Short mmCIF file of N, CA and C in Angstrom, two decimals:
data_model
loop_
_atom_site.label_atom_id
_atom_site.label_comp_id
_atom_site.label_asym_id
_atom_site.label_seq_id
_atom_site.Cartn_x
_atom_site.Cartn_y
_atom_site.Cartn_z
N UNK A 22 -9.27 -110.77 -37.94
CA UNK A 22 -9.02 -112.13 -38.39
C UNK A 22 -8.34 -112.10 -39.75
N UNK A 23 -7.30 -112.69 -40.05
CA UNK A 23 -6.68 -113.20 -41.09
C UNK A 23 -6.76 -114.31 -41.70
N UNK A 24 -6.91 -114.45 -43.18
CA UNK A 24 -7.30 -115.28 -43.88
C UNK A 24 -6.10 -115.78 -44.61
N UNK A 25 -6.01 -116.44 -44.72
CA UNK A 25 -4.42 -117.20 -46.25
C UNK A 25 -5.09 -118.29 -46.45
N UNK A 26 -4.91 -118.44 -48.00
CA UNK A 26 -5.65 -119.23 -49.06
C UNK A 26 -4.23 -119.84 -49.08
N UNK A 27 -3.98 -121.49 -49.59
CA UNK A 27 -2.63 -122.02 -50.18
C UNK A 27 -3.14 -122.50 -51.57
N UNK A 28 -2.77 -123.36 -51.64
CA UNK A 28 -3.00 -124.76 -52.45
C UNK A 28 -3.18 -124.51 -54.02
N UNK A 29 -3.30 -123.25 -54.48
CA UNK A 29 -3.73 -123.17 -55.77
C UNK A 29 -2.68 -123.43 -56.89
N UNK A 30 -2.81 -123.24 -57.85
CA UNK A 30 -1.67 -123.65 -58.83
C UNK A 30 -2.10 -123.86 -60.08
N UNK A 31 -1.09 -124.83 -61.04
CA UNK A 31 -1.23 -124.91 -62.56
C UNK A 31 -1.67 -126.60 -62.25
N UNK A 32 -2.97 -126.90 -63.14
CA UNK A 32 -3.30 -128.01 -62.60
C UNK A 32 -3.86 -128.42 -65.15
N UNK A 33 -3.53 -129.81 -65.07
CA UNK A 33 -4.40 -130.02 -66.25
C UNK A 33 -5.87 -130.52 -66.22
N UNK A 34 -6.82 -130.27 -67.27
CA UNK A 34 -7.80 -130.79 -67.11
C UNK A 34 -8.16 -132.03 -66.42
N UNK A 35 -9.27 -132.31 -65.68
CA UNK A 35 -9.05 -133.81 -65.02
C UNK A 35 -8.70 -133.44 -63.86
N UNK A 36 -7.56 -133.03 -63.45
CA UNK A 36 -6.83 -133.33 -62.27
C UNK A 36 -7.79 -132.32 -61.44
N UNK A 37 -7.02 -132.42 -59.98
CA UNK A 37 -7.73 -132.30 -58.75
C UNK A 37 -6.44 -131.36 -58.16
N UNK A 38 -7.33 -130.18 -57.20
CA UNK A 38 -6.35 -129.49 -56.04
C UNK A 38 -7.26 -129.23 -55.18
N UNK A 39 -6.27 -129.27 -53.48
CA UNK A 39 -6.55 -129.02 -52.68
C UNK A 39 -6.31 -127.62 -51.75
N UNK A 40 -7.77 -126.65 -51.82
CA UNK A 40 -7.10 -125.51 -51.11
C UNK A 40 -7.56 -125.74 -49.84
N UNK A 41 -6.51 -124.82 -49.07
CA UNK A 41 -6.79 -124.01 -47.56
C UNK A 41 -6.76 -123.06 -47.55
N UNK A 42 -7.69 -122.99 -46.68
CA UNK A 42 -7.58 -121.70 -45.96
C UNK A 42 -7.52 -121.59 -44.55
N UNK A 43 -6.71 -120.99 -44.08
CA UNK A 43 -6.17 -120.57 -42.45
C UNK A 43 -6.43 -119.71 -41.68
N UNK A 44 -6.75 -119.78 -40.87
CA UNK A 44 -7.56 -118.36 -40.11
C UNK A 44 -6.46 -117.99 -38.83
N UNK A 45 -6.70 -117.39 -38.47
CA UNK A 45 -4.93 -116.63 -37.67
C UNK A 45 -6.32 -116.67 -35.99
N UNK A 46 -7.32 -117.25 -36.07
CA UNK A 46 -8.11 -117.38 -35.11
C UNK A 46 -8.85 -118.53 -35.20
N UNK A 47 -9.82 -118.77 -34.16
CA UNK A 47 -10.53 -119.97 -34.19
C UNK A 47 -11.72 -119.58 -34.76
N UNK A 48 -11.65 -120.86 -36.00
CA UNK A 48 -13.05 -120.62 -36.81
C UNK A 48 -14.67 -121.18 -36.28
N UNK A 49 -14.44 -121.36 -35.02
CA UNK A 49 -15.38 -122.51 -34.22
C UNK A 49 -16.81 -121.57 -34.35
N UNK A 50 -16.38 -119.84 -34.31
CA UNK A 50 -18.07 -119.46 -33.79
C UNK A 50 -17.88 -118.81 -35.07
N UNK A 51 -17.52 -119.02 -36.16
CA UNK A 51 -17.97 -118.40 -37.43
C UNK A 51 -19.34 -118.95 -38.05
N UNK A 52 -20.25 -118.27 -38.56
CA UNK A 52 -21.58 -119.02 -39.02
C UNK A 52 -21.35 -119.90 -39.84
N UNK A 53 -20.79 -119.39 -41.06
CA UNK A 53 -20.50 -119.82 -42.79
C UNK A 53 -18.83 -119.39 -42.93
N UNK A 54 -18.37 -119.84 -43.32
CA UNK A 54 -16.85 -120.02 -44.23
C UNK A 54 -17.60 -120.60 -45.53
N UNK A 55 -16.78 -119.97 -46.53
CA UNK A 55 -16.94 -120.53 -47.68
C UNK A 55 -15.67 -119.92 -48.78
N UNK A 56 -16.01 -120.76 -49.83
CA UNK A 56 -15.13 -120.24 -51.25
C UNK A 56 -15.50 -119.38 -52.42
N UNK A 57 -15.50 -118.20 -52.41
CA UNK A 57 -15.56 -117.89 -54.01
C UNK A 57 -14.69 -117.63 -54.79
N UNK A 58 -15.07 -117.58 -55.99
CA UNK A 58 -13.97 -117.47 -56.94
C UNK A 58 -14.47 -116.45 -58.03
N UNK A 59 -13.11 -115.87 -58.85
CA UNK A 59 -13.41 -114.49 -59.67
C UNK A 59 -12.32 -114.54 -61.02
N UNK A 60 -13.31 -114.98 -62.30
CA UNK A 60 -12.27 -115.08 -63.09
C UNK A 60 -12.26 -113.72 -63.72
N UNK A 61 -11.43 -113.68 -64.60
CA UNK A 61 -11.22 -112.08 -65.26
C UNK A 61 -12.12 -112.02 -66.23
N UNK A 62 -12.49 -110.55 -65.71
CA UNK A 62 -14.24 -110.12 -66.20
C UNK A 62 -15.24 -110.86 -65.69
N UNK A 63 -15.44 -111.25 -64.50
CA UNK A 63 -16.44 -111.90 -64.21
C UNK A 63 -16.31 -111.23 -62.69
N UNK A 64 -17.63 -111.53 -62.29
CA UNK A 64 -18.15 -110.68 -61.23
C UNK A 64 -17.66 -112.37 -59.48
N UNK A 65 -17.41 -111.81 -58.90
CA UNK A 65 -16.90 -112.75 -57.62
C UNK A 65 -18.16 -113.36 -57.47
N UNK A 66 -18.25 -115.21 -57.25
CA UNK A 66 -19.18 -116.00 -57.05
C UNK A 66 -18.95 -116.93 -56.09
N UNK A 67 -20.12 -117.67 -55.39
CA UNK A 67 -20.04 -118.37 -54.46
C UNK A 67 -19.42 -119.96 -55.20
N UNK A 68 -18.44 -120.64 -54.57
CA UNK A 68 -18.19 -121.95 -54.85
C UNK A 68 -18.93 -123.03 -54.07
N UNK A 69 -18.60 -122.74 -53.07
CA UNK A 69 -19.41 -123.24 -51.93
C UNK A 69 -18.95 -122.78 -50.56
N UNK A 70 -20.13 -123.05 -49.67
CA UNK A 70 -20.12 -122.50 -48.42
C UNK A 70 -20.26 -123.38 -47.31
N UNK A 71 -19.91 -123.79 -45.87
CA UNK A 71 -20.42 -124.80 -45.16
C UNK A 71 -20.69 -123.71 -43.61
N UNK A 72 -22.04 -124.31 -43.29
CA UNK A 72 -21.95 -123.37 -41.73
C UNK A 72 -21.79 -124.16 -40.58
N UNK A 73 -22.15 -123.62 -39.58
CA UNK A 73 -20.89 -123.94 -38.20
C UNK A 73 -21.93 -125.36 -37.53
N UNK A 74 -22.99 -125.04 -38.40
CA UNK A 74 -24.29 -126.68 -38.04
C UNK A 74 -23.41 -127.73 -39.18
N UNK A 75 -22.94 -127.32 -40.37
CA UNK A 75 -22.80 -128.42 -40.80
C UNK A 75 -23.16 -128.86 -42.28
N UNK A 76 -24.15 -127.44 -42.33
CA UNK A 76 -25.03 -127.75 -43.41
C UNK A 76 -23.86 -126.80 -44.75
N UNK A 77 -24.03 -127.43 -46.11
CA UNK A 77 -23.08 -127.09 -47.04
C UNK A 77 -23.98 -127.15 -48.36
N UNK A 78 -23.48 -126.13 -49.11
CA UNK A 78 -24.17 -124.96 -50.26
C UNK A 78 -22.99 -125.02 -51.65
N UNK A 79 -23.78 -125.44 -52.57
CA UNK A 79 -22.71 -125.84 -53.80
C UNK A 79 -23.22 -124.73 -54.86
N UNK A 80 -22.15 -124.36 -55.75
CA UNK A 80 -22.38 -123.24 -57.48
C UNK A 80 -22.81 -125.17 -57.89
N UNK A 81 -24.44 -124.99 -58.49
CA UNK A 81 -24.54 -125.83 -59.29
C UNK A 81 -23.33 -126.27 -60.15
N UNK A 82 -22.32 -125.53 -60.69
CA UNK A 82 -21.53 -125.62 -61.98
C UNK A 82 -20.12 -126.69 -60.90
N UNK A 83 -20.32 -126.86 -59.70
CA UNK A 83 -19.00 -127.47 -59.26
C UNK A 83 -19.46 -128.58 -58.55
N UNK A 84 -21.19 -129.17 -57.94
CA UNK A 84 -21.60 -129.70 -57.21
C UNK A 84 -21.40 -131.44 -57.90
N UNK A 85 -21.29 -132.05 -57.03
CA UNK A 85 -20.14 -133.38 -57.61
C UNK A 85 -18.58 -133.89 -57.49
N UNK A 86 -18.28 -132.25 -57.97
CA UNK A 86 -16.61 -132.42 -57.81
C UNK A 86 -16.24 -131.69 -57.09
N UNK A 87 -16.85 -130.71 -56.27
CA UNK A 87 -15.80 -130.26 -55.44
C UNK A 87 -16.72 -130.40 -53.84
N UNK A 88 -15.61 -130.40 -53.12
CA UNK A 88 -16.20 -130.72 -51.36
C UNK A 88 -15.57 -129.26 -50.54
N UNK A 89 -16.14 -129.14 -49.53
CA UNK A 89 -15.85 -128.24 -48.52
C UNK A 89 -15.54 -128.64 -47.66
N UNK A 90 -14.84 -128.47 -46.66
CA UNK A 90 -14.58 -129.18 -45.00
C UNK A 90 -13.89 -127.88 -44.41
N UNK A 91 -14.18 -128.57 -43.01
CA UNK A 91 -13.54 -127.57 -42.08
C UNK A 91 -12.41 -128.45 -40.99
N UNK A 92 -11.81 -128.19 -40.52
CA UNK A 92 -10.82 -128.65 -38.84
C UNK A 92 -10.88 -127.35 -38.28
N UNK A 93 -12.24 -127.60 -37.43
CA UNK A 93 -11.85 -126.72 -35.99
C UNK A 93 -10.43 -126.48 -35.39
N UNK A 94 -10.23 -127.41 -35.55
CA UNK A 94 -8.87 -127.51 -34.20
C UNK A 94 -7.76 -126.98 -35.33
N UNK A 95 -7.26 -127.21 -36.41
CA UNK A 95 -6.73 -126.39 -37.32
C UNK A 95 -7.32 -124.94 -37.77
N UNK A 96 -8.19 -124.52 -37.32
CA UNK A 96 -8.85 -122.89 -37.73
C UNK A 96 -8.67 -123.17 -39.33
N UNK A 97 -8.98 -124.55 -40.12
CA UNK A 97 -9.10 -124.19 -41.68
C UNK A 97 -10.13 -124.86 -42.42
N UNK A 98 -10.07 -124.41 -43.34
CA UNK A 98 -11.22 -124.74 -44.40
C UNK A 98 -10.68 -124.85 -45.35
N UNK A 99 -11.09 -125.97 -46.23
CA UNK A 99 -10.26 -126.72 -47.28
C UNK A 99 -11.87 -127.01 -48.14
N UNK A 100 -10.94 -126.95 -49.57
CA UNK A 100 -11.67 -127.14 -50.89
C UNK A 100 -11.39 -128.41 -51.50
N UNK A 101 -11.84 -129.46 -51.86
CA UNK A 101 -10.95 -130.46 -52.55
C UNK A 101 -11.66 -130.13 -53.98
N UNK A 102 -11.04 -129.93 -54.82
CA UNK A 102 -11.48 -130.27 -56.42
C UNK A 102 -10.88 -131.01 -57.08
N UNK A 103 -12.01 -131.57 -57.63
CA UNK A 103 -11.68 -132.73 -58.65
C UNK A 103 -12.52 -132.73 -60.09
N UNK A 104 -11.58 -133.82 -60.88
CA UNK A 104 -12.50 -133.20 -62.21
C UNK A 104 -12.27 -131.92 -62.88
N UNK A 105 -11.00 -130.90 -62.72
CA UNK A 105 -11.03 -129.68 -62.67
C UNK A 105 -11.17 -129.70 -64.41
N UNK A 106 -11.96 -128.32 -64.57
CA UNK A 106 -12.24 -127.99 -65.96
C UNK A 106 -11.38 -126.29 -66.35
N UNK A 107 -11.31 -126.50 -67.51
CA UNK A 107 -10.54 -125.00 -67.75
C UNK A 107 -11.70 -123.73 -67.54
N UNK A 108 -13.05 -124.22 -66.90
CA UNK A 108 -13.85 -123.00 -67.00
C UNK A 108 -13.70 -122.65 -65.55
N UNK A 109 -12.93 -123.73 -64.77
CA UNK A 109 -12.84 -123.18 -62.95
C UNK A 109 -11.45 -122.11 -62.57
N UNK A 110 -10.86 -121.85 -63.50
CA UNK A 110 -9.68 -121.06 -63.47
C UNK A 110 -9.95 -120.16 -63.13
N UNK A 111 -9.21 -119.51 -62.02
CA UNK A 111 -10.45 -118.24 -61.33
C UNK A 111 -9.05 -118.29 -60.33
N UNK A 112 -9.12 -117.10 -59.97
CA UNK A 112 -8.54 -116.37 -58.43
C UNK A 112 -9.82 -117.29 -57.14
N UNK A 113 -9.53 -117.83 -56.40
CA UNK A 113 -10.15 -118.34 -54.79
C UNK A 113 -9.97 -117.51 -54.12
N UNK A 114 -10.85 -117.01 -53.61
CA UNK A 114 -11.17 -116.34 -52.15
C UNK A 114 -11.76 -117.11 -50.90
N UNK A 115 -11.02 -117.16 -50.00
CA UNK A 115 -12.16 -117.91 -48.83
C UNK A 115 -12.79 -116.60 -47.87
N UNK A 116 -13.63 -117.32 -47.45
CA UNK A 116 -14.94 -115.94 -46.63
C UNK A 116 -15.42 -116.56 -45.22
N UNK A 117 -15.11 -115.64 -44.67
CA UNK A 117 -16.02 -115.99 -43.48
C UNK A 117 -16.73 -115.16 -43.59
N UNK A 118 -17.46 -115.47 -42.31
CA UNK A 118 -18.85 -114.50 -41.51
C UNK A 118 -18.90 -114.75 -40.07
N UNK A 119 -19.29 -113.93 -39.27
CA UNK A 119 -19.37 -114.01 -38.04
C UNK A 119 -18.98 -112.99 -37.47
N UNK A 120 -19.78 -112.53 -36.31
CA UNK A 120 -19.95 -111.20 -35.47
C UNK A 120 -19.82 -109.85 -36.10
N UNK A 121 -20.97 -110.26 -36.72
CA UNK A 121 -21.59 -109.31 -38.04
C UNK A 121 -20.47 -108.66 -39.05
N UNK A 122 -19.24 -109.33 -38.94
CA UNK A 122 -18.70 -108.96 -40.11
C UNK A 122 -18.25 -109.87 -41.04
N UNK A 123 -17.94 -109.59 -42.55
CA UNK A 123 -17.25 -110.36 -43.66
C UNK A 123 -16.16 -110.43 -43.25
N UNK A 124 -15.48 -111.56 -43.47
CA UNK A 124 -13.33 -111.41 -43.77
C UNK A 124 -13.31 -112.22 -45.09
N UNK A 125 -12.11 -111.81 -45.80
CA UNK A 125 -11.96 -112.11 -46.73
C UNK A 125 -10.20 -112.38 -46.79
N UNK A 126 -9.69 -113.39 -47.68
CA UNK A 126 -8.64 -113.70 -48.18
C UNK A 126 -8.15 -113.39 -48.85
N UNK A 127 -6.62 -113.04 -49.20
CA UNK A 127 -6.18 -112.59 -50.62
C UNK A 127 -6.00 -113.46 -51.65
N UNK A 128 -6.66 -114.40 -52.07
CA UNK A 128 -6.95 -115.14 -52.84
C UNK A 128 -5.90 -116.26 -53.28
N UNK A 129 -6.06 -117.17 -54.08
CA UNK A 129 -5.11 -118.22 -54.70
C UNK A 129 -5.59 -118.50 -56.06
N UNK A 130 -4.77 -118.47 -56.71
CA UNK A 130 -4.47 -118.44 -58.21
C UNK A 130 -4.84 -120.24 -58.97
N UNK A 131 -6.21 -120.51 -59.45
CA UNK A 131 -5.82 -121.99 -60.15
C UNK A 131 -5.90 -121.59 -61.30
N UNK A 132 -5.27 -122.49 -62.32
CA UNK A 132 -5.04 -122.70 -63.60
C UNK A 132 -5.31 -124.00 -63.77
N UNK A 133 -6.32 -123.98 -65.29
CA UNK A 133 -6.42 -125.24 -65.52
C UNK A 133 -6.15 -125.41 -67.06
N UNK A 134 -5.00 -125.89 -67.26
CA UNK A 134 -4.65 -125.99 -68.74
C UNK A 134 -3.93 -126.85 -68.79
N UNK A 135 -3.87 -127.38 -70.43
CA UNK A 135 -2.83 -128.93 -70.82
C UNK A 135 -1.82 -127.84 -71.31
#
């Protein structure tokens, strides 16, 4: 399974972006998809996660402003952030799980600066 992250970019404080992520398969029997993110010098963390019931898992530090979703029928998983702060600037990774293995994305780049 293949993963591609889009959406990331140079965003100013305040403002809002929307990532995807695309799966080159159907994400229907994956348990959990989710987002982490890894800024420099910092160890890779969960953003949030949603599983295939429905149920969805927030980093206290983003819960409020940012959402998770999925489209089955698109194989993607999308991040909306809003509110973005210069402490969310981080490389995105999206993750699955399912049939006992991890996949992982090559990440997307946000920036949050005036």
């Amino acid at each position: 399974v293949q993963l591609v992250e889009s959406g990331g970019g140079l965003v100013q404080p305040g403002g809002s972006l929307r990532l995807s992520c695309a799966a080159s398969r159907s994400i229907f029997n994956f348990n959990v998809m989710g987002w982490y993110r890894q800024a420099p010098g910092n160890q890779r963390e969960l953003v949030a996660d949603l599983t295939s019931g429905g149920s969805t898992n927030y980093a206290n530090s983003v819960k409020g402003r940012f959402t998770i979703s999925r489209d089955n029928a698109k194989n993607t998983v999308y991040l909306q952030m809003n509110s973005l702060k210069p402490e969310d600037a981080a490389v995105y990774y999206c993750n699955a799980k399912g049939y006992g293995i991890t996949y992982w994305g090559q990440g997307t780049q946000v920036t949050v600066s005036s």
